[in-house]
Each structure stands twice: as structure tokens, then as C-alpha cells.
Amino acid sequence: MTRSERPHKRGPRTAQAKSTSQPKASRGGRRPAAPPPPSEFTPPVSVTPALPPVASFADLDMPEGLLRTLGEQGVTEPFPIQAATLPNSLAGRDVLGRGRTGSGKTLAFGLALLARTAGRRAEPTAPLALVLVPTRELAQQVTDALTPYAGALRLRITTVVGGMSITRQSSSLRRGAEVLIATPGRLADLIDRGDCRLDQVAVTVLDEADQMADMGFLPQVTKLLKQVEPGGQRLLFSATLDRNIDRLVKMFLDDPVVHSVDPSAGAVTTMEHHVLYVADETDKKAVTLRIAARDGRTILFLDTKRSVDRLVKRLLANGVRASGLHGGRSQPQRNRTLDQFKNGQVTTLVATNVAARGIHVDDLDMVVNVDPPMDHKDYLHRGGRTARAGESGSVFTLVLPDQKRDMGRLMSNAGISPRTAQIKSSDEELAELTGAREPSGVPVVIETPQPTPPRKPAGSGAGAGNGGGRRRRRPAGSAPVGASTGSTRGSASGTGTGGGRGSGTGGGRAAGTGRGAGTGRAAASTSASASAGGGRGGRRTAGTGRPRAPRQRPADNT
């Protein structure tokens, strides 16, 4: 299916300053210098005044099912971004929302999307609401968060991401889904296959739009947004409003309500930031091992897949219940690893930036940057795995001597003044700050999630019937005149049914059972006079087997 390119006739846009992002700087050495912080564009000024924030969910014009489910989920009071944006998004206004990770953005757009879709029924392959996210993990988190509320309104949710069966996702879309949660690449693939169309989408959400820009998804996102219903509602949420986000705002948002929970580089007030200076790589490894052995859930961030796998191996050998998460794992493997971390089977998750967004784990109070992040946004999103929804948490970053200058610049760009300390693995201060302790030293084994092996298709029999096994030789002279013993692959001549590696008897050209899985009908006559000597009948069947020459000719063929 060719993607339609529908021009949008939108209202006038307020002029905005262009983004003045500077190119990344680099220098010699082990790591390039941290890039300067990109300047933010000036958000548009709303022409129509925004509705005031609400004090409680009960003040909102939402279906009773949503209000009831909020209570059942223990959500009693709206977070600031929810209180400010929901009155406007429920009224159909476009929204530009900026808020740090863990600020409640998912329900801020999710409740409005569900409320405005309630009561409608989607046609096959034509969803009514769309949520675009940059990563598979974030797609799953949004799905998990919205599923109880969608169920209360009898709305169907389908999630389409890479790394999972596109055939199953296509089937789900063909059955019909009112809400589609997708990553841009997989959605584009499904549209190209003719398995999805967006012309019925009336509410579109872009979540973590800044990361989509960072990952190079903007061309795909732009093409997708041009295919949704013209004049529909757009909700754009992001932790930062820099780089190319202004292009999306200009092209697709009509007189949006702008709301910002806090400055894009602002630190979470319930989060503590620590920079631990270590002398060399050897002591860094020892410090990492002791922190990983602490009591409680911990995420350790590293730069590469290989370093993640090496550290996991070392931790397991020293008695730390650890598992790795990175882009080299399939999506089912990554899902099972996260389940192990959430249920306590794994206490230390070692990850690359694949886990920096879209992962929510309760009671996670510490994140450790074993390898410092490359820029301030990566730092904020790594740290955002803790201190979520008002809870407290700590972020520790291990810094080698040649990384001090870059780390200082990164913290300045992030607007953070961390506590610093010069640390050795044997220092008591390390235990006081992080809860670090000596690991048990007793190796542990964590079941490594393995990909599900593909199912073997049923084989096609050669000869009679639909068989999948081998032919078993019949001893010479074992078939008396007037009777036959079948041991062929599938069924013998006449009408036969394969049922395992067995043998059966028949009269004349009767059927014998063989190692097959289907039925076959011989083309030859079943006259008793032709049954003498071997009992093997016609050679071509109506099953899937191919023609086969007889292994032994009958004694009398007349």
C-alpha cells in the first residue's frame, strides 16, 4: 500500500525561533568531549487561553469507568502535568507538554486519549488513536499503564514494535484495535504491507519526542503524521524541547496549550546526585562489584553490549544475582529479563542505554553510571529510572581521572551540583554512601532468557499421504498373496491414514498405516486380483507426496 500524503490545512502558527543546536565537539583520548547543551526553541504562545488546572480527577469531564479505575489503581490526586494538561486535552486542544521522566506524562496523555476515543469502534486495520514512542520498552510501559483504563471503556489496545512477530501484529490489527501504540519503524513496515492505515486516527500522541529526534526518527514520524486524519488532535510530550522538536510543533500542532512541569534540564528534587572519583580501572571494577552486591535493586549503566556481558559474568561468578539488558537481545529476551528484575529473581540489572527510557520498576532507589553518559540528556534519563512519581532515589557516577573535565561540563549542562568524593573500594565511606558490601563469592546461576525456538513445520510425505518420516524396509517375502503389510511413508494404495511408525494389514490393495500424518487415495484400482505379491498400489496420491517408483514390482501385474 502506498502511503498517502495528505496535506494538512491547519490554523495559523505563532512564529518561533529556530533551534540553534551546535554540533558535537570532539577531542582526542578515550572518549569524545561532552557536547554543549543544545539551545531550546521558544515555545509558541497560545492564542486561545488555556483552561485552569484542576485539583482532583473528579473535577474532570471523564467517563465514570476511568474515574473508577483510577481509584482501583490507587491514583488519588493528579500530578502537576496531569492537572494542567487534562482539562485542555479532554476539551480537544492540542498540547505541548514538557516534563521530566517519572512526572506522570503517560496518564496525562493516556486518559485524554481514551476518554476521547470511548464509545467508538475501529474498523479492521484502521485504529482511532495512535501513540508513537521511540523504543520497545517504552511502548510496553505505556501499554501496561493504559491497559486497565482501556479495559474499563471496552477499548482494544494493540502494540506494534520491532523484534516481535510482525505476522501476529498484523493479525491483531486486522481484528481491530481502537488504540495503537507503536514505534515508527515497525508501524511504517505494517503500513507498507497494507496491514494498517491511519486515516481514521483522530488523536495522535508523540511521547518522548526529543529521543525520536535524537534517534533519527523525525523523517518517519513526519510521514506518519501526514497520514492521520486532517484536523485531528495532537499531543506532544517530551523531557526536552530542543533540536528538531520545533519543526514538529510548527507542522502539526495547532494553537497548542503549552505546559512545562520544570526546566528541561532541571533535577528531580527527590533525587540525590553523587560523583565518585576512582583512581584507575582496577579499583573501578572493585567498587562496581561491591556496589552491585548491596541490598536492594540496582541498575548499572555501561556503554557497550560487550562490557555489559563481561560485567554480568563477573558479578554472577562472585555471587551477585545479575542479568544483562542491551540491544543485542531479542525483545522476548529483554521482556523476560525485566520480569526477572521486577520479581526479585535478579537484583542487579546491567544495561546499556536501551534501558534509559521506558522502564519503570517499583522500589528502585539507586542507579549507577559505571560508564559516564555522553551528554546531559542521557544522564537525566538514566537517572530517571529512580525517584519516580515522588519517590526518592540516588544516582552515582564513577569517574576516572581523565573523565573529570567532561563530567564537570555534563553536570553543568544538566543544572546539577552533585556531591563528590574520592573513593577506594576499601573505604568505609563507599559503604555509607551506597550500601556497598563484599559479595558472597559463591557463584550463582540465573536462567538466561532464551529465544523461543521456531516450530518445525509438518513435513510432506513422499508417496502416499502426507508423511514426515522415513520408509522402513520390509523383509523380502513377508507379504503373502492376497494380503499386504504397509510400512511406507504415509498410506499405501487405496485410501489410507498415516498414524505413526506402525504397520497395518489390508485385503487386496488395502491401505496400510505408515509413518505419516495425512491421508492419501491411490489412483489405481483396488481389485483383489491385483493384490498378489507385496500389496503396493498406485504410485501417485492426492496428498502432498510426490510420485515415487515402486521399490519392488508385483510378481504378476496382469
JSON list of N, CA and C in Angstrom, two decimals, residues 154-211:
[
{"chain": "A", "resi": 154, "resn": "ARG", "atom": "N", "xyz": [-13.87, -0.66, 27.43]},
{"chain": "A", "resi": 154, "resn": "ARG", "atom": "CA", "xyz": [-14.02, -1.67, 26.37]},
{"chain": "A", "resi": 154, "resn": "ARG", "atom": "C", "xyz": [-13.30, -1.23, 25.08]},
{"chain": "A", "resi": 155, "resn": "LEU", "atom": "N", "xyz": [-12.15, -0.64, 25.26]},
{"chain": "A", "resi": 155, "resn": "LEU", "atom": "CA", "xyz": [-11.32, -0.26, 24.12]},
{"chain": "A", "resi": 155, "resn": "LEU", "atom": "C", "xyz": [-10.18, -1.27, 23.98]},
{"chain": "A", "resi": 156, "resn": "ARG", "atom": "N", "xyz": [-9.86, -1.61, 22.76]},
{"chain": "A", "resi": 156, "resn": "ARG", "atom": "CA", "xyz": [-8.81, -2.59, 22.48]},
{"chain": "A", "resi": 156, "resn": "ARG", "atom": "C", "xyz": [-7.50, -1.87, 22.15]},
{"chain": "A", "resi": 157, "resn": "ILE", "atom": "N", "xyz": [-6.41, -2.36, 22.77]},
{"chain": "A", "resi": 157, "resn": "ILE", "atom": "CA", "xyz": [-5.08, -1.80, 22.54]},
{"chain": "A", "resi": 157, "resn": "ILE", "atom": "C", "xyz": [-4.23, -2.82, 21.80]},
{"chain": "A", "resi": 158, "resn": "THR", "atom": "N", "xyz": [-3.52, -2.37, 20.79]},
{"chain": "A", "resi": 158, "resn": "THR", "atom": "CA", "xyz": [-2.55, -3.20, 20.09]},
{"chain": "A", "resi": 158, "resn": "THR", "atom": "C", "xyz": [-1.20, -2.49, 20.11]},
{"chain": "A", "resi": 159, "resn": "THR", "atom": "N", "xyz": [-0.14, -3.25, 20.38]},
{"chain": "A", "resi": 159, "resn": "THR", "atom": "CA", "xyz": [1.21, -2.69, 20.42]},
{"chain": "A", "resi": 159, "resn": "THR", "atom": "C", "xyz": [2.02, -3.30, 19.28]},
{"chain": "A", "resi": 160, "resn": "VAL", "atom": "N", "xyz": [2.67, -2.46, 18.49]},
{"chain": "A", "resi": 160, "resn": "VAL", "atom": "CA", "xyz": [3.49, -2.95, 17.38]},
{"chain": "A", "resi": 160, "resn": "VAL", "atom": "C", "xyz": [4.89, -2.36, 17.51]},
{"chain": "A", "resi": 161, "resn": "VAL", "atom": "N", "xyz": [5.87, -3.23, 17.68]},
{"chain": "A", "resi": 161, "resn": "VAL", "atom": "CA", "xyz": [7.26, -2.82, 17.83]},
{"chain": "A", "resi": 161, "resn": "VAL", "atom": "C", "xyz": [8.14, -3.80, 17.08]},
{"chain": "A", "resi": 162, "resn": "GLY", "atom": "N", "xyz": [9.36, -3.39, 16.78]},
{"chain": "A", "resi": 162, "resn": "GLY", "atom": "CA", "xyz": [10.31, -4.28, 16.16]},
{"chain": "A", "resi": 162, "resn": "GLY", "atom": "C", "xyz": [10.75, -5.37, 17.12]},
{"chain": "A", "resi": 163, "resn": "GLY", "atom": "N", "xyz": [11.31, -6.44, 16.56]},
{"chain": "A", "resi": 163, "resn": "GLY", "atom": "CA", "xyz": [11.78, -7.53, 17.38]},
{"chain": "A", "resi": 163, "resn": "GLY", "atom": "C", "xyz": [10.73, -8.54, 17.76]},
{"chain": "A", "resi": 164, "resn": "MET", "atom": "N", "xyz": [9.48, -8.29, 17.40]},
{"chain": "A", "resi": 164, "resn": "MET", "atom": "CA", "xyz": [8.38, -9.21, 17.67]},
{"chain": "A", "resi": 164, "resn": "MET", "atom": "C", "xyz": [7.76, -9.63, 16.34]},
{"chain": "A", "resi": 165, "resn": "SER", "atom": "N", "xyz": [6.93, -10.66, 16.39]},
{"chain": "A", "resi": 165, "resn": "SER", "atom": "CA", "xyz": [6.34, -11.22, 15.18]},
{"chain": "A", "resi": 165, "resn": "SER", "atom": "C", "xyz": [5.46, -10.19, 14.47]},
{"chain": "A", "resi": 166, "resn": "ILE", "atom": "N", "xyz": [5.84, -9.81, 13.27]},
{"chain": "A", "resi": 166, "resn": "ILE", "atom": "CA", "xyz": [5.03, -8.86, 12.51]},
{"chain": "A", "resi": 166, "resn": "ILE", "atom": "C", "xyz": [3.74, -9.52, 12.03]},
{"chain": "A", "resi": 167, "resn": "THR", "atom": "N", "xyz": [3.76, -10.85, 11.87]},
{"chain": "A", "resi": 167, "resn": "THR", "atom": "CA", "xyz": [2.54, -11.56, 11.46]},
{"chain": "A", "resi": 167, "resn": "THR", "atom": "C", "xyz": [1.48, -11.48, 12.54]},
{"chain": "A", "resi": 168, "resn": "ARG", "atom": "N", "xyz": [1.87, -11.68, 13.78]},
{"chain": "A", "resi": 168, "resn": "ARG", "atom": "CA", "xyz": [0.91, -11.58, 14.88]},
{"chain": "A", "resi": 168, "resn": "ARG", "atom": "C", "xyz": [0.39, -10.15, 15.02]},
{"chain": "A", "resi": 169, "resn": "GLN", "atom": "N", "xyz": [1.29, -9.19, 14.86]},
{"chain": "A", "resi": 169, "resn": "GLN", "atom": "CA", "xyz": [0.86, -7.80, 14.96]},
{"chain": "A", "resi": 169, "resn": "GLN", "atom": "C", "xyz": [-0.12, -7.45, 13.84]},
{"chain": "A", "resi": 170, "resn": "SER", "atom": "N", "xyz": [0.14, -7.98, 12.65]},
{"chain": "A", "resi": 170, "resn": "SER", "atom": "CA", "xyz": [-0.78, -7.76, 11.53]},
{"chain": "A", "resi": 170, "resn": "SER", "atom": "C", "xyz": [-2.14, -8.38, 11.82]},
{"chain": "A", "resi": 171, "resn": "SER", "atom": "N", "xyz": [-2.14, -9.58, 12.37]},
{"chain": "A", "resi": 171, "resn": "SER", "atom": "CA", "xyz": [-3.41, -10.25, 12.70]},
{"chain": "A", "resi": 171, "resn": "SER", "atom": "C", "xyz": [-4.19, -9.45, 13.74]},
{"chain": "A", "resi": 172, "resn": "SER", "atom": "N", "xyz": [-3.49, -8.92, 14.73]},
{"chain": "A", "resi": 172, "resn": "SER", "atom": "CA", "xyz": [-4.15, -8.12, 15.76]},
{"chain": "A", "resi": 172, "resn": "SER", "atom": "C", "xyz": [-4.79, -6.87, 15.16]},
{"chain": "A", "resi": 173, "resn": "LEU", "atom": "N", "xyz": [-4.09, -6.23, 14.24]},
{"chain": "A", "resi": 173, "resn": "LEU", "atom": "CA", "xyz": [-4.65, -5.04, 13.60]},
{"chain": "A", "resi": 173, "resn": "LEU", "atom": "C", "xyz": [-5.86, -5.40, 12.74]},
{"chain": "A", "resi": 174, "resn": "ARG", "atom": "N", "xyz": [-5.81, -6.54, 12.10]},
{"chain": "A", "resi": 174, "resn": "ARG", "atom": "CA", "xyz": [-6.93, -6.95, 11.25]},
{"chain": "A", "resi": 174, "resn": "ARG", "atom": "C", "xyz": [-8.16, -7.31, 12.07]},
{"chain": "A", "resi": 175, "resn": "ARG", "atom": "N", "xyz": [-7.94, -7.72, 13.31]},
{"chain": "A", "resi": 175, "resn": "ARG", "atom": "CA", "xyz": [-9.09, -7.98, 14.19]},
{"chain": "A", "resi": 175, "resn": "ARG", "atom": "C", "xyz": [-9.72, -6.67, 14.66]},
{"chain": "A", "resi": 176, "resn": "GLY", "atom": "N", "xyz": [-8.95, -5.60, 14.61]},
{"chain": "A", "resi": 176, "resn": "GLY", "atom": "CA", "xyz": [-9.47, -4.30, 15.02]},
{"chain": "A", "resi": 176, "resn": "GLY", "atom": "C", "xyz": [-8.94, -3.87, 16.37]},
{"chain": "A", "resi": 177, "resn": "ALA", "atom": "N", "xyz": [-8.47, -2.64, 16.46]},
{"chain": "A", "resi": 177, "resn": "ALA", "atom": "CA", "xyz": [-7.99, -2.07, 17.72]},
{"chain": "A", "resi": 177, "resn": "ALA", "atom": "C", "xyz": [-8.24, -0.57, 17.69]},
{"chain": "A", "resi": 178, "resn": "GLU", "atom": "N", "xyz": [-8.84, -0.07, 18.74]},
{"chain": "A", "resi": 178, "resn": "GLU", "atom": "CA", "xyz": [-9.11, 1.36, 18.80]},
{"chain": "A", "resi": 178, "resn": "GLU", "atom": "C", "xyz": [-7.84, 2.17, 19.08]},
{"chain": "A", "resi": 179, "resn": "VAL", "atom": "N", "xyz": [-6.94, 1.62, 19.88]},
{"chain": "A", "resi": 179, "resn": "VAL", "atom": "CA", "xyz": [-5.73, 2.34, 20.28]},
{"chain": "A", "resi": 179, "resn": "VAL", "atom": "C", "xyz": [-4.51, 1.57, 19.78]},
{"chain": "A", "resi": 180, "resn": "LEU", "atom": "N", "xyz": [-3.63, 2.25, 19.09]},
{"chain": "A", "resi": 180, "resn": "LEU", "atom": "CA", "xyz": [-2.40, 1.65, 18.58]},
{"chain": "A", "resi": 180, "resn": "LEU", "atom": "C", "xyz": [-1.21, 2.33, 19.22]},
{"chain": "A", "resi": 181, "resn": "ILE", "atom": "N", "xyz": [-0.34, 1.54, 19.86]},
{"chain": "A", "resi": 181, "resn": "ILE", "atom": "CA", "xyz": [0.91, 2.03, 20.45]},
{"chain": "A", "resi": 181, "resn": "ILE", "atom": "C", "xyz": [2.04, 1.45, 19.62]},
{"chain": "A", "resi": 182, "resn": "ALA", "atom": "N", "xyz": [2.91, 2.31, 19.08]},
{"chain": "A", "resi": 182, "resn": "ALA", "atom": "CA", "xyz": [3.84, 1.82, 18.06]},
{"chain": "A", "resi": 182, "resn": "ALA", "atom": "C", "xyz": [5.16, 2.57, 18.10]},
{"chain": "A", "resi": 183, "resn": "THR", "atom": "N", "xyz": [6.20, 1.87, 17.64]},
{"chain": "A", "resi": 183, "resn": "THR", "atom": "CA", "xyz": [7.45, 2.53, 17.28]},
{"chain": "A", "resi": 183, "resn": "THR", "atom": "C", "xyz": [7.38, 2.89, 15.80]},
{"chain": "A", "resi": 184, "resn": "PRO", "atom": "N", "xyz": [8.02, 3.97, 15.38]},
{"chain": "A", "resi": 184, "resn": "PRO", "atom": "CA", "xyz": [7.84, 4.44, 14.00]},
{"chain": "A", "resi": 184, "resn": "PRO", "atom": "C", "xyz": [8.23, 3.43, 12.93]},
{"chain": "A", "resi": 185, "resn": "GLY", "atom": "N", "xyz": [9.35, 2.74, 13.12]},
{"chain": "A", "resi": 185, "resn": "GLY", "atom": "CA", "xyz": [9.82, 1.83, 12.09]},
{"chain": "A", "resi": 185, "resn": "GLY", "atom": "C", "xyz": [8.87, 0.68, 11.82]},
{"chain": "A", "resi": 186, "resn": "ARG", "atom": "N", "xyz": [8.41, 0.02, 12.88]},
{"chain": "A", "resi": 186, "resn": "ARG", "atom": "CA", "xyz": [7.50, -1.12, 12.69]},
{"chain": "A", "resi": 186, "resn": "ARG", "atom": "C", "xyz": [6.16, -0.67, 12.13]},
{"chain": "A", "resi": 187, "resn": "LEU", "atom": "N", "xyz": [5.67, 0.48, 12.57]},
{"chain": "A", "resi": 187, "resn": "LEU", "atom": "CA", "xyz": [4.40, 0.97, 12.03]},
{"chain": "A", "resi": 187, "resn": "LEU", "atom": "C", "xyz": [4.53, 1.26, 10.54]},
{"chain": "A", "resi": 188, "resn": "ALA", "atom": "N", "xyz": [5.64, 1.85, 10.13]},
{"chain": "A", "resi": 188, "resn": "ALA", "atom": "CA", "xyz": [5.85, 2.11, 8.70]},
{"chain": "A", "resi": 188, "resn": "ALA", "atom": "C", "xyz": [5.87, 0.80, 7.91]},
{"chain": "A", "resi": 189, "resn": "ASP", "atom": "N", "xyz": [6.49, -0.24, 8.47]},
{"chain": "A", "resi": 189, "resn": "ASP", "atom": "CA", "xyz": [6.51, -1.54, 7.80]},
{"chain": "A", "resi": 189, "resn": "ASP", "atom": "C", "xyz": [5.10, -2.10, 7.62]},
{"chain": "A", "resi": 190, "resn": "LEU", "atom": "N", "xyz": [4.28, -2.00, 8.65]},
{"chain": "A", "resi": 190, "resn": "LEU", "atom": "CA", "xyz": [2.92, -2.53, 8.58]},
{"chain": "A", "resi": 190, "resn": "LEU", "atom": "C", "xyz": [2.07, -1.75, 7.57]},
{"chain": "A", "resi": 191, "resn": "ILE", "atom": "N", "xyz": [2.29, -0.46, 7.50]},
{"chain": "A", "resi": 191, "resn": "ILE", "atom": "CA", "xyz": [1.56, 0.34, 6.51]},
{"chain": "A", "resi": 191, "resn": "ILE", "atom": "C", "xyz": [1.98, -0.06, 5.10]},
{"chain": "A", "resi": 192, "resn": "ASP", "atom": "N", "xyz": [3.27, -0.27, 4.89]},
{"chain": "A", "resi": 192, "resn": "ASP", "atom": "CA", "xyz": [3.76, -0.69, 3.58]},
{"chain": "A", "resi": 192, "resn": "ASP", "atom": "C", "xyz": [3.18, -2.04, 3.17]},
{"chain": "A", "resi": 193, "resn": "ARG", "atom": "N", "xyz": [2.94, -2.92, 4.13]},
{"chain": "A", "resi": 193, "resn": "ARG", "atom": "CA", "xyz": [2.35, -4.23, 3.85]},
{"chain": "A", "resi": 193, "resn": "ARG", "atom": "C", "xyz": [0.85, -4.16, 3.61]},
{"chain": "A", "resi": 194, "resn": "GLY", "atom": "N", "xyz": [0.25, -3.02, 3.87]},
{"chain": "A", "resi": 194, "resn": "GLY", "atom": "CA", "xyz": [-1.20, -2.91, 3.73]},
{"chain": "A", "resi": 194, "resn": "GLY", "atom": "C", "xyz": [-1.95, -3.41, 4.94]},
{"chain": "A", "resi": 195, "resn": "ASP", "atom": "N", "xyz": [-1.26, -3.56, 6.07]},
{"chain": "A", "resi": 195, "resn": "ASP", "atom": "CA", "xyz": [-1.88, -4.10, 7.28]},
{"chain": "A", "resi": 195, "resn": "ASP", "atom": "C", "xyz": [-2.39, -3.01, 8.22]},
{"chain": "A", "resi": 196, "resn": "CYS", "atom": "N", "xyz": [-2.14, -1.75, 7.89]},
{"chain": "A", "resi": 196, "resn": "CYS", "atom": "CA", "xyz": [-2.59, -0.66, 8.76]},
{"chain": "A", "resi": 196, "resn": "CYS", "atom": "C", "xyz": [-2.76, 0.60, 7.92]},
{"chain": "A", "resi": 197, "resn": "ARG", "atom": "N", "xyz": [-3.74, 1.40, 8.30]},
{"chain": "A", "resi": 197, "resn": "ARG", "atom": "CA", "xyz": [-3.91, 2.72, 7.70]},
{"chain": "A", "resi": 197, "resn": "ARG", "atom": "C", "xyz": [-4.28, 3.69, 8.82]},
{"chain": "A", "resi": 198, "resn": "LEU", "atom": "N", "xyz": [-3.90, 4.94, 8.64]},
{"chain": "A", "resi": 198, "resn": "LEU", "atom": "CA", "xyz": [-4.02, 5.92, 9.72]},
{"chain": "A", "resi": 198, "resn": "LEU", "atom": "C", "xyz": [-5.06, 7.00, 9.44]},
{"chain": "A", "resi": 199, "resn": "ASP", "atom": "N", "xyz": [-5.85, 6.86, 8.40]},
{"chain": "A", "resi": 199, "resn": "ASP", "atom": "CA", "xyz": [-6.77, 7.93, 8.03]},
{"chain": "A", "resi": 199, "resn": "ASP", "atom": "C", "xyz": [-7.93, 8.09, 8.99]},
{"chain": "A", "resi": 200, "resn": "GLN", "atom": "N", "xyz": [-8.12, 7.13, 9.92]},
{"chain": "A", "resi": 200, "resn": "GLN", "atom": "CA", "xyz": [-9.18, 7.24, 10.92]},
{"chain": "A", "resi": 200, "resn": "GLN", "atom": "C", "xyz": [-8.67, 7.72, 12.27]},
{"chain": "A", "resi": 201, "resn": "VAL", "atom": "N", "xyz": [-7.36, 7.95, 12.39]},
{"chain": "A", "resi": 201, "resn": "VAL", "atom": "CA", "xyz": [-6.77, 8.35, 13.68]},
{"chain": "A", "resi": 201, "resn": "VAL", "atom": "C", "xyz": [-7.14, 9.80, 13.98]},
{"chain": "A", "resi": 202, "resn": "ALA", "atom": "N", "xyz": [-7.90, 9.99, 15.05]},
{"chain": "A", "resi": 202, "resn": "ALA", "atom": "CA", "xyz": [-8.35, 11.33, 15.43]},
{"chain": "A", "resi": 202, "resn": "ALA", "atom": "C", "xyz": [-7.52, 11.94, 16.56]},
{"chain": "A", "resi": 203, "resn": "VAL", "atom": "N", "xyz": [-6.82, 11.09, 17.33]},
{"chain": "A", "resi": 203, "resn": "VAL", "atom": "CA", "xyz": [-5.97, 11.58, 18.43]},
{"chain": "A", "resi": 203, "resn": "VAL", "atom": "C", "xyz": [-4.60, 10.95, 18.26]},
{"chain": "A", "resi": 204, "resn": "THR", "atom": "N", "xyz": [-3.57, 11.78, 18.17]},
{"chain": "A", "resi": 204, "resn": "THR", "atom": "CA", "xyz": [-2.21, 11.30, 17.99]},
{"chain": "A", "resi": 204, "resn": "THR", "atom": "C", "xyz": [-1.33, 11.83, 19.11]},
{"chain": "A", "resi": 205, "resn": "VAL", "atom": "N", "xyz": [-0.53, 10.95, 19.69]},
{"chain": "A", "resi": 205, "resn": "VAL", "atom": "CA", "xyz": [0.39, 11.32, 20.77]},
{"chain": "A", "resi": 205, "resn": "VAL", "atom": "C", "xyz": [1.81, 11.02, 20.33]},
{"chain": "A", "resi": 206, "resn": "LEU", "atom": "N", "xyz": [2.71, 11.96, 20.55]},
{"chain": "A", "resi": 206, "resn": "LEU", "atom": "CA", "xyz": [4.14, 11.73, 20.41]},
{"chain": "A", "resi": 206, "resn": "LEU", "atom": "C", "xyz": [4.74, 11.76, 21.81]},
{"chain": "A", "resi": 207, "resn": "ASP", "atom": "N", "xyz": [5.21, 10.61, 22.28]},
{"chain": "A", "resi": 207, "resn": "ASP", "atom": "CA", "xyz": [5.81, 10.54, 23.61]},
{"chain": "A", "resi": 207, "resn": "ASP", "atom": "C", "xyz": [7.32, 10.46, 23.47]},
{"chain": "A", "resi": 208, "resn": "GLU", "atom": "N", "xyz": [8.02, 11.19, 24.33]},
{"chain": "A", "resi": 208, "resn": "GLU", "atom": "CA", "xyz": [9.48, 11.28, 24.28]},
{"chain": "A", "resi": 208, "resn": "GLU", "atom": "C", "xyz": [9.93, 11.71, 22.88]},
{"chain": "A", "resi": 209, "resn": "ALA", "atom": "N", "xyz": [9.35, 12.80, 22.41]},
{"chain": "A", "resi": 209, "resn": "ALA", "atom": "CA", "xyz": [9.64, 13.28, 21.06]},
{"chain": "A", "resi": 209, "resn": "ALA", "atom": "C", "xyz": [11.10, 13.65, 20.89]},
{"chain": "A", "resi": 210, "resn": "ASP", "atom": "N", "xyz": [11.75, 14.12, 21.96]},
{"chain": "A", "resi": 210, "resn": "ASP", "atom": "CA", "xyz": [13.16, 14.50, 21.83]},
{"chain": "A", "resi": 210, "resn": "ASP", "atom": "C", "xyz": [14.03, 13.30, 21.51]},
{"chain": "A", "resi": 211, "resn": "GLN", "atom": "N", "xyz": [13.71, 12.15, 22.10]},
{"chain": "A", "resi": 211, "resn": "GLN", "atom": "CA", "xyz": [14.52, 10.97, 21.79]},
{"chain": "A", "resi": 211, "resn": "GLN", "atom": "C", "xyz": [14.27, 10.49, 20.36]}
]
